Amino acid sequence: MRIILLGVPGSGKGTQAQFISQRYCLPKISTGDILRQFIKNDDSLLHKRIKNAIHNGKLISDTIVTKIVENRISKTDCNVGFVLDGFPRTITQAKIIKKNKIHIDYVFEFKIPTKIILKRTQGRRIDPISGKIYNLDDNKYFKNKDHMNLIQRNDDNKKIIKKRLEEHKKFTIPLINYFHTCTTTEKIKFYTIDGTKTILNINNEIKNILD
Ligand code: G5P
Ligand code: MG
């Protein structure tokens, strides 16, 4: 199964990517996570450029991101399929998937209103070891014994979120419209998910589709 998860910042892509990856034994490919890991490890000009773009809420160039994904999906563990979290994000990125003759089975778009986006992203906390995603609103956060070690993302502040939302509107909304046109011609199953529901409800909705 080859799956794409789309949606505004904080809509639940990463959370549901972890669920899908575990339940269906599929590698999770999160371009955001890969880029954040990448900029941690060096201080070259390229690293600085990527860091600057992320910290300004801007998308990274299609060339860099598609190279990362092409390289990752060429690994043998992706022979069974994969779940792409946050890629593609532009029509150019989607066309590279097509150029590589990779057939996508499912696209899920998560939708939530802006007011919720701001609250969720500011409450998000991440376990730096496992990558597991929590929220201050979530009881599990307090049950996590190591919650003192959970971290907040640098780009999870109001000003940067607003810029990330502008990028979404400019580049990803046209991509979503593009996918709508592909559903019939390329037999891609496209589902819009109401991201305001609980995580468990959405897990179940996805299970009903993929099981
Ligand atoms: P990222 O890292 O891909 P975004 O902005 O696309 O960043 P983000 O912020 O990671 O997306 P998400 O993954 O959609 O959001 O959301 P999440 O982490 O799962 O959930 C957010 C919070 O809500 C959590 O606290 C979670 O517990 C809670 N939550 C989740 N689901 C639910 C639910 O159903 N109900 C409730 N109540 N709560 C829930 O990209 C970062 C940057 O990297 C670059 C760009 O610079 C980008 O800005 N980048 C790319 N650039 C170009 N092309 C690409 N393809 C790129 N990919 C990354
Ligand atoms: Mg994410």
PDB file of C-alpha atoms and ligand atoms in Angstrom:
ATOM      1  CA  MET A   1       0.000   0.000   0.000  1.00  0.00           C
ATOM      2  CA  ARG A   2       1.285   3.442  -0.911  1.00  0.00           C
ATOM      3  CA  ILE A   3      -0.313   6.210   1.052  1.00  0.00           C
ATOM      4  CA  ILE A   4      -0.028   9.998   1.094  1.00  0.00           C
ATOM      5  CA  LEU A   5      -1.109  12.150   4.047  1.00  0.00           C
ATOM      6  CA  LEU A   6      -1.865  15.811   3.342  1.00  0.00           C
ATOM      7  CA  GLY A   7      -3.101  18.625   5.517  1.00  0.00           C
ATOM      8  CA  VAL A   8      -2.419  21.927   7.215  1.00  0.00           C
ATOM      9  CA  PRO A   9       0.157  22.128  10.038  1.00  0.00           C
ATOM     10  CA  GLY A  10      -1.111  20.376  13.153  1.00  0.00           C
ATOM     11  CA  SER A  11      -3.910  18.552  11.352  1.00  0.00           C
ATOM     12  CA  GLY A  12      -2.698  15.114  12.514  1.00  0.00           C
ATOM     13  CA  LYS A  13      -0.572  13.814   9.617  1.00  0.00           C
ATOM     14  CA  GLY A  14       2.327  12.741  11.839  1.00  0.00           C
ATOM     15  CA  THR A  15       0.025  11.190  14.453  1.00  0.00           C
ATOM     16  CA  GLN A  16      -1.893   9.117  11.894  1.00  0.00           C
ATOM     17  CA  ALA A  17       1.309   8.275   9.965  1.00  0.00           C
ATOM     18  CA  GLN A  18       2.641   6.619  13.143  1.00  0.00           C
ATOM     19  CA  PHE A  19      -0.616   4.683  13.517  1.00  0.00           C
ATOM     20  CA  ILE A  20      -0.700   3.534   9.865  1.00  0.00           C
ATOM     21  CA  SER A  21       2.983   2.628   9.905  1.00  0.00           C
ATOM     22  CA  GLN A  22       2.568   0.403  12.992  1.00  0.00           C
ATOM     23  CA  ARG A  23      -0.729  -1.197  12.034  1.00  0.00           C
ATOM     24  CA  TYR A  24       0.161  -2.012   8.431  1.00  0.00           C
ATOM     25  CA  CYS A  25       3.943  -2.472   8.867  1.00  0.00           C
ATOM     26  CA  LEU A  26       4.737   0.263   6.397  1.00  0.00           C
ATOM     27  CA  PRO A  27       7.771   2.548   6.564  1.00  0.00           C
ATOM     28  CA  LYS A  28       6.799   6.086   7.570  1.00  0.00           C
ATOM     29  CA  ILE A  29       8.496   8.769   5.520  1.00  0.00           C
ATOM     30  CA  SER A  30       8.084  12.191   7.072  1.00  0.00           C
ATOM     31  CA  THR A  31       9.943  14.881   5.126  1.00  0.00           C
ATOM     32  CA  GLY A  32       9.607  17.291   8.072  1.00  0.00           C
ATOM     33  CA  ASP A  33      11.259  14.774  10.454  1.00  0.00           C
ATOM     34  CA  ILE A  34      14.004  13.945   7.931  1.00  0.00           C
ATOM     35  CA  LEU A  35      14.777  17.645   7.373  1.00  0.00           C
ATOM     36  CA  ARG A  36      14.805  18.407  11.118  1.00  0.00           C
ATOM     37  CA  GLN A  37      17.200  15.511  11.695  1.00  0.00           C
ATOM     38  CA  PHE A  38      19.365  16.659   8.774  1.00  0.00           C
ATOM     39  CA  ILE A  39      19.852  20.218  10.046  1.00  0.00           C
ATOM     40  CA  LYS A  40      20.824  18.952  13.496  1.00  0.00           C
ATOM     41  CA  ASN A  41      23.907  17.219  12.222  1.00  0.00           C
ATOM     42  CA  ASP A  42      25.915  19.844  10.369  1.00  0.00           C
ATOM     43  CA  ASP A  43      26.432  23.516   9.801  1.00  0.00           C
ATOM     44  CA  SER A  44      27.185  23.759   6.064  1.00  0.00           C
ATOM     45  CA  LEU A  45      25.674  26.424   3.815  1.00  0.00           C
ATOM     46  CA  LEU A  46      22.990  23.961   2.663  1.00  0.00           C
ATOM     47  CA  HIS A  47      22.082  23.095   6.264  1.00  0.00           C
ATOM     48  CA  LYS A  48      21.854  26.778   7.113  1.00  0.00           C
ATOM     49  CA  ARG A  49      19.607  27.453   4.121  1.00  0.00           C
ATOM     50  CA  ILE A  50      17.234  24.648   5.095  1.00  0.00           C
ATOM     51  CA  LYS A  51      17.243  25.712   8.743  1.00  0.00           C
ATOM     52  CA  ASN A  52      16.413  29.296   7.729  1.00  0.00           C
ATOM     53  CA  ALA A  53      13.551  28.202   5.495  1.00  0.00           C
ATOM     54  CA  ILE A  54      12.020  25.964   8.201  1.00  0.00           C
ATOM     55  CA  HIS A  55      12.361  28.690  10.819  1.00  0.00           C
ATOM     56  CA  ASN A  56      10.647  31.126   8.483  1.00  0.00           C
ATOM     57  CA  GLY A  57       7.786  28.749   7.736  1.00  0.00           C
ATOM     58  CA  LYS A  58       8.828  28.439   4.083  1.00  0.00           C
ATOM     59  CA  LEU A  59       8.840  25.276   2.004  1.00  0.00           C
ATOM     60  CA  ILE A  60      12.194  23.745   1.094  1.00  0.00           C
ATOM     61  CA  SER A  61      12.982  23.608  -2.622  1.00  0.00           C
ATOM     62  CA  ASP A  62      11.291  20.862  -4.615  1.00  0.00           C
ATOM     63  CA  THR A  63      14.696  19.657  -5.858  1.00  0.00           C
ATOM     64  CA  ILE A  64      16.071  19.009  -2.362  1.00  0.00           C
ATOM     65  CA  VAL A  65      12.914  17.417  -0.962  1.00  0.00           C
ATOM     66  CA  THR A  66      12.247  15.165  -3.937  1.00  0.00           C
ATOM     67  CA  LYS A  67      15.872  13.944  -3.885  1.00  0.00           C
ATOM     68  CA  ILE A  68      15.442  12.987  -0.220  1.00  0.00           C
ATOM     69  CA  VAL A  69      12.211  11.105  -0.942  1.00  0.00           C
ATOM     70  CA  GLU A  70      13.459   9.424  -4.140  1.00  0.00           C
ATOM     71  CA  ASN A  71      16.475   8.189  -2.225  1.00  0.00           C
ATOM     72  CA  ARG A  72      14.360   6.928   0.704  1.00  0.00           C
ATOM     73  CA  ILE A  73      11.744   5.095  -1.336  1.00  0.00           C
ATOM     74  CA  SER A  74      14.408   3.330  -3.364  1.00  0.00           C
ATOM     75  CA  LYS A  75      15.344   1.376  -0.195  1.00  0.00           C
ATOM     76  CA  THR A  76      14.157  -2.234  -0.098  1.00  0.00           C
ATOM     77  CA  ASP A  77      11.905  -1.765   2.957  1.00  0.00           C
ATOM     78  CA  CYS A  78       9.670   0.400   0.741  1.00  0.00           C
ATOM     79  CA  ASN A  79       8.981  -2.512  -1.605  1.00  0.00           C
ATOM     80  CA  VAL A  80       5.916  -3.315   0.516  1.00  0.00           C
ATOM     81  CA  GLY A  81       4.729   0.301   0.257  1.00  0.00           C
ATOM     82  CA  PHE A  82       5.029   3.345   2.499  1.00  0.00           C
ATOM     83  CA  VAL A  83       3.181   6.145   4.171  1.00  0.00           C
ATOM     84  CA  LEU A  84       4.288   9.623   3.118  1.00  0.00           C
ATOM     85  CA  ASP A  85       3.733  12.266   5.792  1.00  0.00           C
ATOM     86  CA  GLY A  86       3.896  15.790   4.362  1.00  0.00           C
ATOM     87  CA  PHE A  87       5.118  14.861   0.889  1.00  0.00           C
ATOM     88  CA  PRO A  88       4.229  15.832  -1.786  1.00  0.00           C
ATOM     89  CA  ARG A  89       3.357  19.382  -0.884  1.00  0.00           C
ATOM     90  CA  THR A  90       3.504  20.971  -4.331  1.00  0.00           C
ATOM     91  CA  ILE A  91       2.299  19.885  -7.765  1.00  0.00           C
ATOM     92  CA  THR A  92       5.943  19.640  -8.892  1.00  0.00           C
ATOM     93  CA  GLN A  93       6.663  17.149  -6.076  1.00  0.00           C
ATOM     94  CA  ALA A  94       3.606  15.069  -7.044  1.00  0.00           C
ATOM     95  CA  LYS A  95       4.718  15.013 -10.666  1.00  0.00           C
ATOM     96  CA  ILE A  96       8.081  13.538  -9.634  1.00  0.00           C
ATOM     97  CA  ILE A  97       6.237  10.592  -8.030  1.00  0.00           C
ATOM     98  CA  LYS A  98       4.387  10.133 -11.303  1.00  0.00           C
ATOM     99  CA  LYS A  99       7.598  10.432 -13.330  1.00  0.00           C
ATOM    100  CA  ASN A 100       9.069   7.600 -11.260  1.00  0.00           C
ATOM    101  CA  LYS A 101       6.005   5.510 -12.177  1.00  0.00           C
ATOM    102  CA  ILE A 102       5.051   5.049  -8.539  1.00  0.00           C
ATOM    103  CA  HIS A 103       1.351   4.332  -8.182  1.00  0.00           C
ATOM    104  CA  ILE A 104      -0.292   5.876  -5.129  1.00  0.00           C
ATOM    105  CA  ASP A 105      -3.240   3.913  -3.702  1.00  0.00           C
ATOM    106  CA  TYR A 106      -4.645   6.287  -1.088  1.00  0.00           C
ATOM    107  CA  VAL A 107      -4.521   9.999  -0.346  1.00  0.00           C
ATOM    108  CA  PHE A 108      -5.903  11.241   2.986  1.00  0.00           C
ATOM    109  CA  GLU A 109      -6.430  14.944   3.491  1.00  0.00           C
ATOM    110  CA  PHE A 110      -6.887  16.086   7.112  1.00  0.00           C
ATOM    111  CA  LYS A 111      -8.943  19.242   7.576  1.00  0.00           C
ATOM    112  CA  ILE A 112      -9.149  21.422  10.688  1.00  0.00           C
ATOM    113  CA  PRO A 113     -10.057  25.097  11.279  1.00  0.00           C
ATOM    114  CA  THR A 114      -7.279  27.674  11.888  1.00  0.00           C
ATOM    115  CA  LYS A 115      -8.288  28.275  15.517  1.00  0.00           C
ATOM    116  CA  ILE A 116      -7.617  24.611  16.325  1.00  0.00           C
ATOM    117  CA  ILE A 117      -4.345  24.615  14.379  1.00  0.00           C
ATOM    118  CA  LEU A 118      -2.883  27.338  16.593  1.00  0.00           C
ATOM    119  CA  LYS A 119      -3.937  25.644  19.818  1.00  0.00           C
ATOM    120  CA  ARG A 120      -2.734  22.201  18.796  1.00  0.00           C
ATOM    121  CA  THR A 121       0.630  23.213  17.435  1.00  0.00           C
ATOM    122  CA  GLN A 122       1.422  25.272  20.503  1.00  0.00           C
ATOM    123  CA  GLY A 123       0.451  22.377  22.777  1.00  0.00           C
ATOM    124  CA  ARG A 124       2.403  19.789  20.796  1.00  0.00           C
ATOM    125  CA  ARG A 125       5.290  18.055  22.530  1.00  0.00           C
ATOM    126  CA  ILE A 126       7.580  15.413  21.044  1.00  0.00           C
ATOM    127  CA  ASP A 127       9.581  12.596  22.572  1.00  0.00           C
ATOM    128  CA  PRO A 128      13.058  13.247  21.111  1.00  0.00           C
ATOM    129  CA  ILE A 129      14.010   9.559  21.380  1.00  0.00           C
ATOM    130  CA  SER A 130      10.953   7.761  19.952  1.00  0.00           C
ATOM    131  CA  GLY A 131       9.563  10.681  17.911  1.00  0.00           C
ATOM    132  CA  LYS A 132       6.156  10.033  19.483  1.00  0.00           C
ATOM    133  CA  ILE A 133       3.808  13.005  19.333  1.00  0.00           C
ATOM    134  CA  TYR A 134       1.921  14.279  22.415  1.00  0.00           C
ATOM    135  CA  ASN A 135      -0.199  17.262  23.332  1.00  0.00           C
ATOM    136  CA  LEU A 136      -0.531  19.225  26.564  1.00  0.00           C
ATOM    137  CA  ASP A 137      -4.289  18.673  26.207  1.00  0.00           C
ATOM    138  CA  ASP A 138      -3.822  14.932  26.083  1.00  0.00           C
ATOM    139  CA  ASN A 139      -3.856  12.857  29.293  1.00  0.00           C
ATOM    140  CA  LYS A 140      -1.169  10.584  27.853  1.00  0.00           C
ATOM    141  CA  TYR A 141       1.247  13.516  28.100  1.00  0.00           C
ATOM    142  CA  PHE A 142       0.976  13.464  31.865  1.00  0.00           C
ATOM    143  CA  LYS A 143       1.119   9.673  31.996  1.00  0.00           C
ATOM    144  CA  ASN A 144       4.468   9.734  30.180  1.00  0.00           C
ATOM    145  CA  LYS A 145       7.002   9.392  33.009  1.00  0.00           C
ATOM    146  CA  ASP A 146       9.626  11.215  30.986  1.00  0.00           C
ATOM    147  CA  HIS A 147       7.372  14.101  30.098  1.00  0.00           C
ATOM    148  CA  MET A 148       9.953  16.535  31.444  1.00  0.00           C
ATOM    149  CA  ASN A 149      12.133  15.529  28.504  1.00  0.00           C
ATOM    150  CA  LEU A 150       9.534  16.080  25.817  1.00  0.00           C
ATOM    151  CA  ILE A 151      10.475  18.890  23.459  1.00  0.00           C
ATOM    152  CA  GLN A 152       8.671  21.627  21.552  1.00  0.00           C
ATOM    153  CA  ARG A 153       9.389  22.264  17.873  1.00  0.00           C
ATOM    154  CA  ASN A 154      11.112  25.594  17.048  1.00  0.00           C
ATOM    155  CA  ASP A 155       8.626  26.294  14.263  1.00  0.00           C
ATOM    156  CA  ASP A 156       5.587  25.815  16.537  1.00  0.00           C
ATOM    157  CA  ASN A 157       5.023  29.461  17.350  1.00  0.00           C
ATOM    158  CA  LYS A 158       2.145  31.638  16.178  1.00  0.00           C
ATOM    159  CA  LYS A 159       4.172  33.784  13.775  1.00  0.00           C
ATOM    160  CA  ILE A 160       5.771  30.831  11.980  1.00  0.00           C
ATOM    161  CA  ILE A 161       2.533  28.814  11.935  1.00  0.00           C
ATOM    162  CA  LYS A 162       0.849  31.686  10.096  1.00  0.00           C
ATOM    163  CA  LYS A 163       3.600  31.596   7.471  1.00  0.00           C
ATOM    164  CA  ARG A 164       3.323  27.799   7.186  1.00  0.00           C
ATOM    165  CA  LEU A 165      -0.405  28.241   6.591  1.00  0.00           C
ATOM    166  CA  GLU A 166       0.279  30.771   3.819  1.00  0.00           C
ATOM    167  CA  GLU A 167       2.617  28.248   2.145  1.00  0.00           C
ATOM    168  CA  HIS A 168      -0.104  25.605   2.460  1.00  0.00           C
ATOM    169  CA  LYS A 169      -2.612  27.884   0.759  1.00  0.00           C
ATOM    170  CA  LYS A 170      -0.196  28.858  -2.001  1.00  0.00           C
ATOM    171  CA  PHE A 171       1.265  25.439  -2.858  1.00  0.00           C
ATOM    172  CA  THR A 172      -0.691  22.604  -1.226  1.00  0.00           C
ATOM    173  CA  ILE A 173      -4.275  23.672  -1.955  1.00  0.00           C
ATOM    174  CA  PRO A 174      -3.502  23.587  -5.723  1.00  0.00           C
ATOM    175  CA  LEU A 175      -1.908  20.150  -5.149  1.00  0.00           C
ATOM    176  CA  ILE A 176      -5.094  18.908  -3.443  1.00  0.00           C
ATOM    177  CA  ASN A 177      -7.134  20.115  -6.437  1.00  0.00           C
ATOM    178  CA  TYR A 178      -4.644  18.329  -8.692  1.00  0.00           C
ATOM    179  CA  PHE A 179      -5.155  15.067  -6.759  1.00  0.00           C
ATOM    180  CA  HIS A 180      -8.920  15.418  -7.121  1.00  0.00           C
ATOM    181  CA  THR A 181      -8.483  15.355 -10.892  1.00  0.00           C
ATOM    182  CA  CYS A 182      -6.240  12.255 -10.620  1.00  0.00           C
ATOM    183  CA  THR A 183      -8.744  10.170  -8.666  1.00  0.00           C
ATOM    184  CA  THR A 184     -10.514   8.960 -11.777  1.00  0.00           C
ATOM    185  CA  THR A 185      -7.691   8.988 -14.312  1.00  0.00           C
ATOM    186  CA  GLU A 186      -5.103   7.315 -12.052  1.00  0.00           C
ATOM    187  CA  LYS A 187      -7.377   5.338  -9.734  1.00  0.00           C
ATOM    188  CA  ILE A 188      -6.151   7.080  -6.595  1.00  0.00           C
ATOM    189  CA  LYS A 189      -8.614   6.809  -3.695  1.00  0.00           C
ATOM    190  CA  PHE A 190      -8.915  10.243  -2.113  1.00  0.00           C
ATOM    191  CA  TYR A 191     -10.460  10.674   1.364  1.00  0.00           C
ATOM    192  CA  THR A 192     -11.107  13.896   3.247  1.00  0.00           C
ATOM    193  CA  ILE A 193     -10.881  13.362   7.010  1.00  0.00           C
ATOM    194  CA  ASP A 194     -12.425  15.630   9.618  1.00  0.00           C
ATOM    195  CA  GLY A 195      -9.301  16.225  11.723  1.00  0.00           C
ATOM    196  CA  THR A 196     -11.276  17.761  14.609  1.00  0.00           C
ATOM    197  CA  LYS A 197     -12.351  14.324  15.838  1.00  0.00           C
ATOM    198  CA  THR A 198     -10.379  12.403  18.453  1.00  0.00           C
ATOM    199  CA  ILE A 199      -7.229  10.550  17.442  1.00  0.00           C
ATOM    200  CA  LEU A 200      -8.948   7.226  18.186  1.00  0.00           C
ATOM    201  CA  ASN A 201     -11.968   8.080  16.045  1.00  0.00           C
ATOM    202  CA  ILE A 202      -9.697   8.920  13.141  1.00  0.00           C
ATOM    203  CA  ASN A 203      -7.676   5.711  13.700  1.00  0.00           C
ATOM    204  CA  ASN A 204     -10.971   3.816  13.341  1.00  0.00           C
ATOM    205  CA  GLU A 205     -12.023   5.744  10.261  1.00  0.00           C
ATOM    206  CA  ILE A 206      -8.705   4.908   8.597  1.00  0.00           C
ATOM    207  CA  LYS A 207      -8.940   1.248   9.703  1.00  0.00           C
ATOM    208  CA  ASN A 208     -12.378   1.000   8.094  1.00  0.00           C
ATOM    209  CA  ILE A 209     -10.921   2.176   4.825  1.00  0.00           C
ATOM    210  CA  LEU A 210      -7.629   0.250   4.795  1.00  0.00           C
ATOM    211  CA  ASP A 211      -8.459  -3.073   6.539  1.00  0.00           C
TER     212      ASP A 211
HETATM  213  P1  G5P B   1       6.251  19.229   8.818  1.00  0.00           P
HETATM  214  O1  G5P B   1       7.027  18.715   9.934  1.00  0.00           O
HETATM  215  O2  G5P B   1       5.669  18.277   7.852  1.00  0.00           O
HETATM  216  P2  G5P B   1       3.602  20.477   8.943  1.00  0.00           P
HETATM  217  O3  G5P B   1       3.449  21.933   9.182  1.00  0.00           O
HETATM  218  O4  G5P B   1       3.211  19.993   7.629  1.00  0.00           O
HETATM  219  O5  G5P B   1       5.109  20.179   9.399  1.00  0.00           O
HETATM  220  P3  G5P B   1       2.940  19.338  11.389  1.00  0.00           P
HETATM  221  O6  G5P B   1       3.044  20.638  12.114  1.00  0.00           O
HETATM  222  O7  G5P B   1       4.029  18.335  11.602  1.00  0.00           O
HETATM  223  O8  G5P B   1       2.744  19.594   9.874  1.00  0.00           O
HETATM  224  P4  G5P B   1       0.912  17.293  11.671  1.00  0.00           P
HETATM  225  O9  G5P B   1       1.979  16.274  11.495  1.00  0.00           O
HETATM  226  O10 G5P B   1      -0.182  17.349  10.680  1.00  0.00           O
HETATM  227  O11 G5P B   1       1.509  18.742  11.805  1.00  0.00           O
HETATM  228  O12 G5P B   1       0.236  17.135  13.099  1.00  0.00           O
HETATM  229  P5  G5P B   1       0.605  16.180  14.352  1.00  0.00           P
HETATM  230  O13 G5P B   1       1.991  16.424  14.807  1.00  0.00           O
HETATM  231  O14 G5P B   1       0.212  14.783  14.032  1.00  0.00           O
HETATM  232  O15 G5P B   1      -0.440  16.725  15.431  1.00  0.00           O
HETATM  233  C1  G5P B   1      -0.351  18.037  15.954  1.00  0.00           C
HETATM  234  C2  G5P B   1      -0.840  18.036  17.409  1.00  0.00           C
HETATM  235  O16 G5P B   1      -2.238  17.726  17.448  1.00  0.00           O
HETATM  236  C3  G5P B   1      -0.148  16.999  18.289  1.00  0.00           C
HETATM  237  O17 G5P B   1       0.087  17.555  19.557  1.00  0.00           O
HETATM  238  C4  G5P B   1      -1.127  15.821  18.345  1.00  0.00           C
HETATM  239  O18 G5P B   1      -1.052  15.127  19.585  1.00  0.00           O
HETATM  240  C5  G5P B   1      -2.482  16.525  18.193  1.00  0.00           C
HETATM  241  N1  G5P B   1      -3.425  15.736  17.382  1.00  0.00           N
HETATM  242  C6  G5P B   1      -3.145  15.045  16.251  1.00  0.00           C
HETATM  243  N2  G5P B   1      -4.242  14.463  15.740  1.00  0.00           N
HETATM  244  C7  G5P B   1      -5.272  14.808  16.558  1.00  0.00           C
HETATM  245  C8  G5P B   1      -6.680  14.503  16.568  1.00  0.00           C
HETATM  246  O19 G5P B   1      -7.198  13.807  15.694  1.00  0.00           O
HETATM  247  N3  G5P B   1      -7.426  15.024  17.573  1.00  0.00           N
HETATM  248  C9  G5P B   1      -6.855  15.796  18.548  1.00  0.00           C
HETATM  249  N4  G5P B   1      -7.661  16.285  19.485  1.00  0.00           N
HETATM  250  N5  G5P B   1      -5.533  16.104  18.583  1.00  0.00           N
HETATM  251  C10 G5P B   1      -4.747  15.611  17.612  1.00  0.00           C
HETATM  252  O20 G5P B   1       7.126  20.260   7.995  1.00  0.00           O
HETATM  253  C11 G5P B   1       7.897  21.222   8.681  1.00  0.00           C
HETATM  254  C12 G5P B   1       8.676  22.047   7.681  1.00  0.00           C
HETATM  255  O21 G5P B   1       9.559  21.200   6.936  1.00  0.00           O
HETATM  256  C13 G5P B   1       9.622  21.613   5.548  1.00  0.00           C
HETATM  257  C14 G5P B   1       8.852  22.946   5.490  1.00  0.00           C
HETATM  258  O22 G5P B   1       9.737  23.997   5.773  1.00  0.00           O
HETATM  259  C15 G5P B   1       7.821  22.776   6.625  1.00  0.00           C
HETATM  260  O23 G5P B   1       7.333  24.019   7.112  1.00  0.00           O
HETATM  261  N6  G5P B   1       9.010  20.560   4.710  1.00  0.00           N
HETATM  262  C16 G5P B   1       8.893  20.637   3.362  1.00  0.00           C
HETATM  263  N7  G5P B   1       9.218  21.598   2.470  1.00  0.00           N
HETATM  264  C17 G5P B   1       8.934  21.358   1.173  1.00  0.00           C
HETATM  265  N8  G5P B   1       8.323  20.222   0.745  1.00  0.00           N
HETATM  266  C18 G5P B   1       7.975  19.232   1.608  1.00  0.00           C
HETATM  267  N9  G5P B   1       7.366  18.105   1.159  1.00  0.00           N
HETATM  268  C19 G5P B   1       8.262  19.424   2.993  1.00  0.00           C
HETATM  269  N10 G5P B   1       8.045  18.664   4.098  1.00  0.00           N
HETATM  270  C20 G5P B   1       8.515  19.365   5.121  1.00  0.00           C
HETATM  271 MG    MG B   2       4.080  16.316  11.305  1.00  0.00          MG
END
